[in-house]
């Protein structure tokens, strides 16, 4: 399973979640470009991050992994699933949006003011992207759970639009939760993921993959500004430590 964090965060927000999930899945927690210990770039685009994700999966030889994307991580997951229908086997989207206006007005204005003050390229990304269409959502043909908090900064109708647009997807609004309260340094997300992924057999799951899901291991990967050289480094890093991690 791959856990993708949101804007301005890094993999560490999933520490508590991964501690629980490692009893059920191999857990990968990359830092997206410009976050944590990954290299920064002058300009950010969700499409580039989606390509990073695809290259990471290919570099590690993962066979249709599960994905949970939070906020910007959910947007990246959506775009990756649209671009490459065979990339993932199932997906959970937490607090994602289809357009910048999917954010509630007061939050959009707050981020806008902060961008005007700081010129932060990551805030610019949130204010100008994504632009995901209903036609794109309809291309996703894997099991999907769409979640948001009842007090989320994403408009409820935006969350409902995502769920309605993905064929066969499920919607869960978490009462009393805000955008990240059930995710950031919180074990609640782990229970939600285990319940969803274990309640269905994702499309394309092989017998070998079923056996792997029964093993216990956690993996931490950093630095995914992916080009062939860095892909090679990640694979070597993975191989070097695989025995100690039981991967």
XYZ file of N, CA and C in Angstrom:
741
model
N 0.840 -1.198 0.000
C 0.000 0.000 0.000
C 0.877 1.250 0.000
N 0.478 2.231 -0.793
C 1.187 3.507 -0.844
C 0.327 4.572 -0.168
N 0.936 5.336 0.736
C 0.267 6.449 1.410
C 0.858 7.746 0.897
N 0.024 8.619 0.351
C 0.482 9.891 -0.205
C -0.061 11.057 0.612
N 0.845 11.878 1.123
C 0.482 13.009 1.980
C -0.022 14.202 1.173
N -0.420 15.249 1.885
C -0.948 16.442 1.253
C 0.067 17.560 1.105
N -0.413 18.719 0.687
C 0.417 19.886 0.421
C 1.067 20.407 1.704
N 2.383 20.655 1.632
C 3.103 21.230 2.757
C 3.419 20.246 3.867
N 3.223 18.955 3.622
C 3.451 17.930 4.640
C 4.548 16.981 4.163
N 4.755 15.895 4.893
C 5.630 14.833 4.423
C 5.102 13.494 4.933
N 5.851 12.442 4.669
C 5.399 11.092 5.002
C 5.104 10.890 6.479
N 5.706 11.708 7.344
C 5.610 11.475 8.795
C 4.192 11.622 9.325
N 3.299 12.263 8.574
C 1.914 12.403 9.064
C 1.239 11.040 9.195
N 1.787 10.031 8.501
C 1.191 8.696 8.512
C 1.864 7.748 9.506
N 2.706 8.258 10.389
C 3.475 7.387 11.280
C 2.577 6.449 12.078
N 1.543 6.985 12.692
C 0.643 6.166 13.502
C -0.154 5.197 12.642
N -0.574 5.660 11.470
C -1.319 4.804 10.548
C -0.462 3.630 10.085
N 0.773 3.917 9.711
C 1.662 2.871 9.205
C 1.987 1.838 10.267
N 2.086 2.269 11.517
C 2.388 1.341 12.603
C 1.309 0.269 12.717
N 0.071 0.639 12.427
C -1.035 -0.325 12.457
C -1.098 -1.116 11.149
N -0.932 -0.414 10.033
C -1.080 -1.051 8.728
C 0.002 -2.083 8.443
N 1.177 -1.934 9.043
C 2.272 -2.852 8.732
C 1.949 -4.294 9.123
N 0.922 -4.484 9.951
C 0.495 -5.837 10.293
C -0.365 -6.459 9.191
N -0.737 -5.643 8.214
C -1.626 -6.112 7.153
C -1.032 -5.952 5.758
N -0.184 -4.940 5.567
C 0.309 -4.599 4.242
C 1.782 -4.210 4.294
N 2.421 -4.266 3.134
C 3.704 -3.578 2.948
C 3.368 -2.111 2.709
N 3.906 -1.223 3.507
C 3.511 0.184 3.475
C 4.650 1.046 2.928
N 4.347 1.812 1.883
C 5.305 2.727 1.276
C 4.820 4.155 1.506
N 5.697 5.017 2.004
C 5.310 6.400 2.327
C 6.303 7.380 1.695
N 6.158 7.663 0.419
C 7.097 8.582 -0.228
C 6.815 10.042 0.122
N 7.865 10.843 0.105
C 7.717 12.299 0.143
C 7.583 12.765 -1.300
N 6.529 13.485 -1.622
C 6.364 13.978 -2.983
C 7.349 15.111 -3.251
N 7.508 15.432 -4.513
C 8.511 16.439 -4.899
C 8.316 17.749 -4.136
N 9.438 18.251 -3.617
C 9.412 19.503 -2.875
C 8.932 19.386 -1.453
N 8.728 18.154 -0.970
C 8.246 17.936 0.389
C 9.207 17.008 1.128
N 9.270 17.184 2.445
C 10.148 16.339 3.241
C 11.574 16.396 2.735
N 12.137 15.235 2.428
C 13.518 15.165 1.980
C 13.646 15.019 0.465
N 12.532 15.188 -0.253
C 12.583 15.150 -1.711
C 13.008 16.508 -2.260
N 13.611 16.463 -3.438
C 14.070 17.688 -4.073
C 12.901 18.605 -4.425
N 13.158 19.895 -4.365
C 12.163 20.867 -4.772
C 12.299 21.212 -6.239
N 11.291 21.849 -6.783
C 11.317 22.335 -8.164
C 10.777 23.762 -8.151
N 11.001 24.479 -9.240
C 10.557 25.869 -9.290
C 9.046 25.976 -9.425
N 8.460 25.028 -10.123
C 7.021 25.082 -10.375
C 6.420 23.695 -10.188
N 5.266 23.642 -9.532
C 4.633 22.369 -9.211
C 3.373 22.149 -10.042
N 3.211 20.882 -10.467
C 1.996 20.484 -11.185
C 1.598 19.100 -10.713
N 0.311 18.888 -10.515
C -0.165 17.582 -10.078
C 0.130 16.504 -11.113
N 0.124 16.875 -12.386
C 0.413 15.898 -13.434
C 1.828 15.350 -13.297
N 2.772 16.201 -12.905
C 4.149 15.742 -12.696
C 4.226 14.799 -11.503
N 3.491 15.112 -10.453
C 3.479 14.249 -9.268
C 2.858 12.895 -9.587
N 1.835 12.891 -10.444
C 1.218 11.633 -10.854
C 2.219 10.790 -11.632
N 3.028 11.436 -12.456
C 4.053 10.705 -13.198
C 5.130 10.186 -12.246
N 5.484 10.968 -11.233
C 6.421 10.500 -10.216
C 5.913 9.214 -9.569
N 4.631 9.215 -9.238
C 4.032 8.042 -8.602
C 4.117 6.828 -9.520
N 3.792 7.015 -10.769
C 3.827 5.912 -11.720
C 5.250 5.362 -11.861
N 6.236 6.259 -11.914
C 7.621 5.815 -12.047
C 8.108 5.098 -10.796
N 7.652 5.548 -9.640
C 8.027 4.879 -8.398
C 7.499 3.436 -8.382
N 6.244 3.276 -8.759
C 5.635 1.944 -8.782
C 6.373 1.031 -9.752
N 6.728 1.556 -10.896
C 7.444 0.756 -11.883
C 8.863 0.448 -11.430
N 9.530 1.419 -10.819
C 10.910 1.217 -10.377
C 11.004 0.135 -9.316
N 10.009 0.042 -8.476
C 10.008 -0.951 -7.403
C 9.363 -2.273 -7.827
N 8.811 -2.304 -9.018
C 8.199 -3.531 -9.496
C 6.955 -3.913 -8.725
N 6.213 -2.923 -8.216
C 4.996 -3.211 -7.463
C 3.875 -3.596 -8.418
N 3.139 -4.626 -8.078
C 2.057 -5.124 -8.919
C 0.717 -4.561 -8.460
N 0.269 -3.522 -9.139
C -1.027 -2.900 -8.875
C -1.256 -2.679 -7.375
N -0.467 -1.823 -6.757
C -0.612 -1.595 -5.315
C -1.909 -0.879 -4.964
N -2.252 -0.933 -3.688
C -3.334 -0.134 -3.133
C -2.795 1.267 -2.894
N -3.671 2.256 -2.928
C -3.239 3.634 -2.695
C -4.224 4.350 -1.788
N -3.692 5.094 -0.832
C -4.490 6.048 -0.075
C -3.851 7.415 -0.238
N -4.613 8.353 -0.785
C -4.108 9.700 -0.992
C -4.905 10.706 -0.183
N -4.191 11.520 0.586
C -4.826 12.546 1.406
C -4.649 13.910 0.769
N -5.751 14.633 0.566
C -5.718 15.997 0.049
C -5.014 16.022 -1.310
N -3.865 16.688 -1.433
C -3.133 16.698 -2.696
C -2.753 15.283 -3.121
N -2.490 14.408 -2.145
C -2.181 13.020 -2.462
C -3.346 12.327 -3.145
N -4.563 12.711 -2.773
C -5.745 12.165 -3.431
C -5.872 12.648 -4.864
N -5.542 13.911 -5.091
C -5.561 14.455 -6.443
C -4.559 13.718 -7.324
N -3.372 13.501 -6.781
C -2.334 12.769 -7.517
C -2.815 11.355 -7.839
N -3.450 10.709 -6.864
C -3.979 9.372 -7.094
C -5.025 9.350 -8.196
N -5.919 10.315 -8.185
C -6.941 10.406 -9.232
C -6.311 10.526 -10.617
N -5.362 11.433 -10.751
C -4.733 11.653 -12.054
C -3.948 10.430 -12.504
N -3.292 9.760 -11.576
C -2.533 8.559 -11.925
C -3.467 7.453 -12.399
N -4.606 7.295 -11.722
C -5.570 6.260 -12.100
C -6.213 6.556 -13.449
N -6.412 7.829 -13.755
C -6.979 8.218 -15.049
C -5.977 7.955 -16.166
N -4.725 8.310 -15.924
C -3.687 8.160 -16.954
C -3.364 6.701 -17.254
N -3.335 5.895 -16.199
C -2.904 4.506 -16.338
C -3.890 3.613 -15.591
N -4.951 3.157 -16.250
C -6.009 2.381 -15.584
C -5.512 1.106 -14.908
N -4.394 0.552 -15.348
C -3.882 -0.675 -14.767
C -2.849 -0.471 -13.683
N -2.643 0.768 -13.268
C -1.571 1.068 -12.320
C -1.881 0.601 -10.902
N -3.124 0.816 -10.461
C -3.527 0.536 -9.084
C -4.613 -0.528 -9.048
N -4.775 -1.164 -7.883
C -5.839 -2.158 -7.752
C -7.038 -1.625 -6.985
N -6.836 -0.642 -6.113
C -7.931 -0.011 -5.373
C -7.389 1.270 -4.762
N -8.296 2.172 -4.370
C -7.847 3.488 -3.942
C -8.810 4.084 -2.916
N -8.238 4.777 -1.931
C -9.017 5.571 -0.991
C -8.582 7.020 -1.146
N -9.547 7.899 -1.343
C -9.293 9.329 -1.525
C -9.843 10.084 -0.330
N -8.989 10.818 0.353
C -9.392 11.534 1.565
C -9.255 13.043 1.350
N -10.371 13.751 1.339
C -10.332 15.207 1.234
C -9.730 15.723 -0.047
N -10.003 15.043 -1.163
C -9.504 15.492 -2.464
C -10.487 16.479 -3.083
N -10.053 17.180 -4.120
C -10.925 18.099 -4.845
C -10.633 18.033 -6.326
N -11.631 18.410 -7.122
C -11.519 18.361 -8.577
C -11.009 19.664 -9.167
N -11.319 20.775 -8.507
C -10.865 22.101 -8.930
C -10.545 22.918 -7.683
N -9.787 24.012 -7.834
C -9.517 24.852 -6.669
C -10.787 25.368 -5.995
N -11.828 25.598 -6.755
C -13.077 26.103 -6.188
C -13.834 25.026 -5.414
N -13.298 23.821 -5.410
C -13.867 22.782 -4.569
C -13.599 23.028 -3.095
N -12.661 23.941 -2.826
C -12.433 24.360 -1.438
C -13.505 25.357 -1.021
N -13.847 25.354 0.265
C -14.777 26.354 0.780
C -14.165 27.739 0.624
N -15.013 28.733 0.390
C -14.552 30.074 0.024
C -13.576 30.660 1.033
N -13.887 30.524 2.311
C -13.014 31.156 3.300
C -11.630 30.522 3.307
N -11.532 29.223 3.026
C -10.236 28.564 2.967
C -9.484 28.965 1.706
N -10.204 29.048 0.595
C -9.569 29.472 -0.652
C -8.970 30.875 -0.494
N -9.735 31.774 0.125
C -9.254 33.136 0.311
C -8.073 33.195 1.275
N -8.106 32.344 2.289
C -6.990 32.281 3.234
C -5.709 31.843 2.533
N -5.800 30.799 1.711
C -4.621 30.340 0.968
C -4.171 31.377 -0.045
N -5.140 32.084 -0.622
C -4.816 33.136 -1.594
C -4.020 34.266 -0.931
N -4.467 34.687 0.246
C -3.756 35.743 0.972
C -2.357 35.292 1.377
N -2.251 34.041 1.792
C -0.953 33.517 2.196
C 0.006 33.440 1.008
N -0.542 33.101 -0.153
C 0.296 33.060 -1.350
C 0.764 34.466 -1.731
N -0.126 35.437 -1.626
C 0.248 36.815 -1.935
C 1.342 37.319 -0.996
N 1.303 36.820 0.227
C 2.302 37.232 1.225
C 3.636 36.530 1.028
N 3.602 35.241 0.678
C 4.827 34.436 0.652
C 5.330 34.069 -0.742
N 4.423 34.008 -1.722
C 4.813 33.562 -3.050
C 5.156 32.088 -3.103
N 4.681 31.338 -2.137
C 4.973 29.905 -2.041
C 4.419 29.162 -3.261
N 5.299 28.466 -3.981
C 4.891 27.766 -5.206
C 3.909 26.638 -4.918
N 3.963 26.054 -3.726
C 3.024 24.977 -3.397
C 1.615 25.533 -3.210
N 1.509 26.732 -2.630
C 0.203 27.375 -2.504
C -0.332 27.769 -3.878
N 0.554 28.204 -4.742
C 0.156 28.532 -6.117
C -0.462 27.319 -6.792
N 0.119 26.153 -6.571
C -0.417 24.916 -7.127
C -1.860 24.701 -6.686
N -2.127 24.841 -5.388
C -3.471 24.630 -4.849
C -4.482 25.615 -5.410
N -4.030 26.829 -5.690
C -4.933 27.879 -6.154
C -5.232 27.788 -7.651
N -4.383 27.079 -8.409
C -4.537 27.035 -9.865
C -4.883 25.658 -10.415
N -4.684 24.642 -9.642
C -4.970 23.273 -10.069
C -5.666 22.560 -8.921
N -6.309 21.402 -9.216
C -6.403 20.673 -10.480
C -7.611 21.117 -11.286
N -7.809 20.455 -12.427
C -9.017 20.641 -13.238
C -9.385 19.264 -13.782
N -10.004 18.473 -12.938
C -10.356 17.096 -13.269
C -11.825 17.061 -13.691
N -12.090 16.464 -14.834
C -13.431 16.487 -15.410
C -14.219 15.222 -15.068
N -15.541 15.299 -15.305
C -16.404 14.142 -15.109
C -16.016 13.018 -16.060
N -15.582 13.368 -17.262
C -15.155 12.364 -18.237
C -13.932 11.602 -17.734
N -13.023 12.313 -17.088
C -11.841 11.653 -16.535
C -12.213 10.718 -15.386
N -13.091 11.178 -14.509
C -13.513 10.331 -13.391
C -14.149 9.037 -13.891
N -14.900 9.119 -14.949
C -15.614 7.952 -15.470
C -14.676 6.877 -16.004
N -13.420 7.224 -16.241
C -12.444 6.249 -16.745
C -11.902 5.350 -15.644
N -12.106 5.731 -14.396
C -11.552 4.967 -13.274
C -12.441 3.756 -13.023
N -11.862 2.569 -13.094
C -12.643 1.336 -13.010
C -12.110 0.396 -11.926
N -11.633 0.939 -10.844
C -11.165 0.135 -9.724
C -12.008 0.484 -8.493
N -12.017 -0.363 -7.464
C -12.737 -0.019 -6.239
C -12.175 1.265 -5.614
N -13.055 2.194 -5.294
C -12.639 3.483 -4.728
C -13.540 3.851 -3.557
N -12.924 4.288 -2.478
C -13.642 4.871 -1.355
C -13.281 6.352 -1.288
N -14.286 7.201 -1.263
C -14.094 8.651 -1.190
C -14.511 9.113 0.198
N -13.613 9.775 0.918
C -13.928 10.215 2.269
C -13.679 11.715 2.438
N -14.326 12.267 3.447
C -14.094 13.645 3.869
C -14.679 13.793 5.268
N -14.205 14.789 5.991
C -14.775 15.081 7.291
C -16.020 15.931 7.139
N -16.929 15.828 8.097
C -18.146 16.646 8.042
C -17.811 18.125 8.192
N -16.619 18.433 8.743
C -16.172 19.820 8.892
C -14.963 20.099 7.998
N -14.900 19.400 6.890
C -13.756 19.500 5.974
C -13.681 20.867 5.315
N -12.464 21.231 4.871
C -12.308 22.474 4.119
C -12.733 22.292 2.663
N -12.922 21.049 2.247
C -13.465 20.761 0.920
C -14.995 20.769 0.995
N -15.624 21.408 0.015
C -17.082 21.457 -0.013
C -17.658 20.041 -0.090
N -18.727 19.817 0.637
C -19.323 18.478 0.620
C -19.786 18.093 -0.777
N -20.338 19.032 -1.508
C -20.814 18.695 -2.848
C -19.654 18.320 -3.778
N -18.466 18.828 -3.492
C -17.291 18.444 -4.272
C -16.941 16.989 -4.011
N -16.965 16.594 -2.738
C -16.700 15.202 -2.371
C -17.747 14.288 -2.981
N -18.996 14.706 -2.924
C -20.078 13.907 -3.499
C -19.942 13.806 -5.018
N -19.443 14.864 -5.637
C -19.252 14.850 -7.096
C -18.186 13.830 -7.492
N -17.137 13.746 -6.696
C -16.082 12.758 -6.977
C -16.650 11.352 -6.887
N -17.367 11.091 -5.793
C -17.935 9.756 -5.590
C -18.944 9.399 -6.684
N -19.761 10.363 -7.055
C -20.775 10.109 -8.084
C -20.146 9.876 -9.452
N -18.995 10.495 -9.679
C -18.363 10.415 -10.993
C -17.563 9.156 -11.236
N -17.154 8.459 -10.173
C -16.361 7.238 -10.318
C -17.291 6.034 -10.236
N -17.402 5.268 -11.290
C -18.351 4.136 -11.302
C -18.120 3.167 -10.144
N -19.193 2.892 -9.406
C -19.127 1.903 -8.332
C -18.397 2.333 -7.082
N -18.049 3.603 -6.959
C -17.300 4.051 -5.788
C -18.200 4.176 -4.558
N -17.579 4.296 -3.407
C -18.293 4.423 -2.139
C -17.938 5.766 -1.492
N -18.890 6.344 -0.798
C -18.713 7.637 -0.137
C -18.873 7.484 1.367
N -17.963 8.098 2.118
C -18.063 8.081 3.574
C -17.710 9.464 4.112
N -18.691 10.120 4.737
C -18.472 11.401 5.404
C -18.315 11.118 6.893
N -17.193 11.515 7.443
C -16.856 11.190 8.827
C -17.327 12.308 9.758
N -18.330 11.992 10.551
C -18.961 12.964 11.426
C -17.978 13.539 12.446
N -17.978 14.867 12.558
C -17.158 15.548 13.540
C -15.710 15.752 13.149
N -15.284 15.190 12.019
C -13.887 15.304 11.601
C -13.699 16.494 10.661
N -12.494 17.077 10.705
C -12.178 18.138 9.757
C -11.304 17.562 8.640
N -10.565 18.399 7.959
C -9.818 17.950 6.781
C -8.802 16.860 7.120
N -8.082 17.027 8.202
C -7.022 16.076 8.505
C -7.089 15.426 9.871
N -8.142 15.682 10.638
C -8.192 15.209 12.028
C -8.191 13.698 12.159
N -8.693 12.997 11.148
C -8.734 11.535 11.203
C -7.549 10.896 10.469
N -6.618 11.745 10.024
C -5.492 11.269 9.216
C -4.137 11.632 9.817
N -3.927 12.902 10.092
C -2.604 13.383 10.502
C -2.285 12.924 11.917
N -1.264 12.084 12.033
C -0.843 11.528 13.323
C -2.027 10.951 14.091
N -2.802 10.153 13.372
C -4.008 9.573 13.963
C -4.206 8.160 13.428
N -4.545 7.240 14.303
C -4.731 5.858 13.901
C -6.086 5.551 13.294
N -6.997 6.524 13.290
C -8.350 6.266 12.766
C -8.321 5.846 11.296
N -7.413 6.450 10.536
C -7.345 6.147 9.113
C -7.036 4.675 8.875
N -6.176 4.098 9.687
C -5.767 2.704 9.497
C -6.970 1.769 9.552
N -7.842 1.969 10.506
C -9.022 1.119 10.637
C -9.911 1.242 9.412
N -10.062 2.467 8.932
C -10.882 2.705 7.749
C -10.301 1.980 6.534
N -8.975 2.048 6.373
C -8.321 1.418 5.229
C -8.416 -0.099 5.288
N -8.145 -0.662 6.455
C -8.213 -2.116 6.605
C -9.625 -2.610 6.308
N -10.629 -1.920 6.843
C -12.020 -2.324 6.621
C -12.375 -2.291 5.138
N -11.948 -1.235 4.444
C -12.314 -1.098 3.033
C -11.563 -2.089 2.154
N -10.248 -2.140 2.300
C -9.459 -2.993 1.423
C -9.689 -4.475 1.694
N -9.917 -4.845 2.939
C -10.140 -6.255 3.246
C -11.557 -6.714 2.937
N -12.458 -5.765 2.714
C -13.845 -6.133 2.431
C -14.070 -6.469 0.964
N -13.040 -6.273 0.165
C -13.158 -6.552 -1.268
C -11.819 -7.053 -1.767
N -11.832 -7.797 -2.826
C -10.595 -8.257 -3.454
C -10.352 -7.365 -4.653
N -9.377 -6.447 -4.561
C -9.138 -5.517 -5.661
C -8.910 -6.232 -6.985
N -9.322 -5.575 -8.056
C -9.198 -6.158 -9.387
C -7.749 -6.488 -9.707
N -7.526 -7.687 -10.275
C -6.192 -8.048 -10.722
C -5.289 -8.560 -9.634
N -5.805 -8.852 -8.442
C -4.963 -9.316 -7.351
C -4.606 -10.779 -7.572
N -3.312 -11.086 -7.682
C -2.870 -12.443 -7.935
C -2.716 -13.207 -6.634
N -2.542 -14.533 -6.756
C -2.358 -15.358 -5.567
C -1.106 -14.948 -4.814
N -0.046 -14.619 -5.561
C 1.186 -14.164 -4.930
C 0.957 -12.881 -4.151
N 0.128 -12.008 -4.730
C -0.155 -10.729 -4.086
C -0.977 -10.942 -2.815
N -1.911 -11.902 -2.840
C -2.686 -12.200 -1.643
C -1.782 -12.670 -0.507
N -0.784 -13.487 -0.861
C 0.151 -13.971 0.156
C 0.960 -12.820 0.723
N 1.389 -11.909 -0.140
C 2.184 -10.771 0.312
C 1.391 -9.911 1.286
N 0.081 -9.763 1.047
C -0.732 -8.908 1.902
C -0.856 -9.490 3.308
N -0.595 -10.788 3.450
C -0.663 -11.411 4.761
C 0.610 -11.234 5.566
N 1.679 -10.749 4.932
C 2.941 -10.559 5.630
C 2.925 -9.255 6.417
N 3.909 -9.107 7.301
C 3.991 -7.916 8.124
C 5.290 -7.184 7.833
N 5.177 -5.980 7.276
C 6.385 -5.208 7.015
C 6.022 -3.754 6.732
N 6.955 -2.866 7.018
C 6.768 -1.444 6.731
C 7.968 -0.950 5.961
N 7.750 -0.073 5.003
C 8.826 0.458 4.187
C 8.698 1.968 4.133
N 9.810 2.669 4.253
C 9.826 4.116 4.140
C 10.690 4.489 2.951
N 10.135 5.239 2.006
C 10.884 5.681 0.845
C 10.837 7.199 0.762
N 11.990 7.809 0.523
C 12.085 9.253 0.421
C 12.702 9.625 -0.919
N 12.371 10.816 -1.425
C 13.041 11.340 -2.595
C 12.535 10.747 -3.894
N 11.437 11.245 -4.414
C 10.921 10.644 -5.636
C 10.806 11.646 -6.784
N 11.814 12.511 -6.928
C 11.916 13.277 -8.167
C 12.527 12.302 -9.153
N 11.680 11.565 -9.849
C 12.136 10.357 -10.515
C 12.675 10.612 -11.912
N 13.904 10.182 -12.093
C 14.506 10.026 -13.407
C 15.192 8.671 -13.358
N 15.716 8.148 -14.467
C 16.304 6.805 -14.426
C 17.357 6.622 -13.352
N 18.192 7.653 -13.106
C 19.254 7.525 -12.105
C 18.667 7.349 -10.708
N 17.686 8.176 -10.361
C 17.110 8.095 -9.021
C 16.257 6.839 -8.884
N 15.582 6.425 -9.955
C 14.849 5.153 -9.910
C 15.793 4.019 -9.549
N 16.979 4.027 -10.164
C 17.962 2.980 -9.896
C 18.405 3.025 -8.447
N 18.616 4.232 -7.915
C 19.032 4.372 -6.515
C 17.959 3.832 -5.573
N 16.692 4.129 -5.863
C 15.605 3.670 -5.005
C 15.521 2.150 -5.013
N 15.654 1.544 -6.189
C 15.591 0.096 -6.279
C 16.737 -0.537 -5.490
N 17.943 0.023 -5.597
C 19.076 -0.521 -4.852
C 18.860 -0.369 -3.351
N 18.295 0.777 -2.946
C 17.995 1.010 -1.538
C 16.992 -0.020 -1.031
N 15.980 -0.276 -1.844
C 14.944 -1.246 -1.509
C 15.541 -2.644 -1.357
N 16.424 -3.027 -2.296
C 17.022 -4.351 -2.256
C 17.970 -4.502 -1.068
N 18.719 -3.448 -0.768
C 19.704 -3.500 0.297
C 19.074 -3.786 1.646
N 17.898 -3.173 1.889
C 17.270 -3.291 3.202
C 16.073 -4.237 3.239
N 15.804 -4.903 2.126
C 14.595 -5.721 2.055
C 14.594 -6.859 3.076
N 15.734 -7.473 3.330
C 15.768 -8.597 4.268
C 15.419 -8.150 5.673
N 15.958 -7.012 6.089
C 15.690 -6.552 7.454
C 14.263 -6.087 7.622
N 13.631 -5.666 6.515
C 12.242 -5.208 6.583
C 11.249 -6.322 6.266
N 11.776 -7.510 5.933
C 10.925 -8.634 5.566
C 10.060 -8.331 4.344
N 10.650 -7.656 3.369
C 9.923 -7.280 2.153
C 10.133 -8.338 1.079
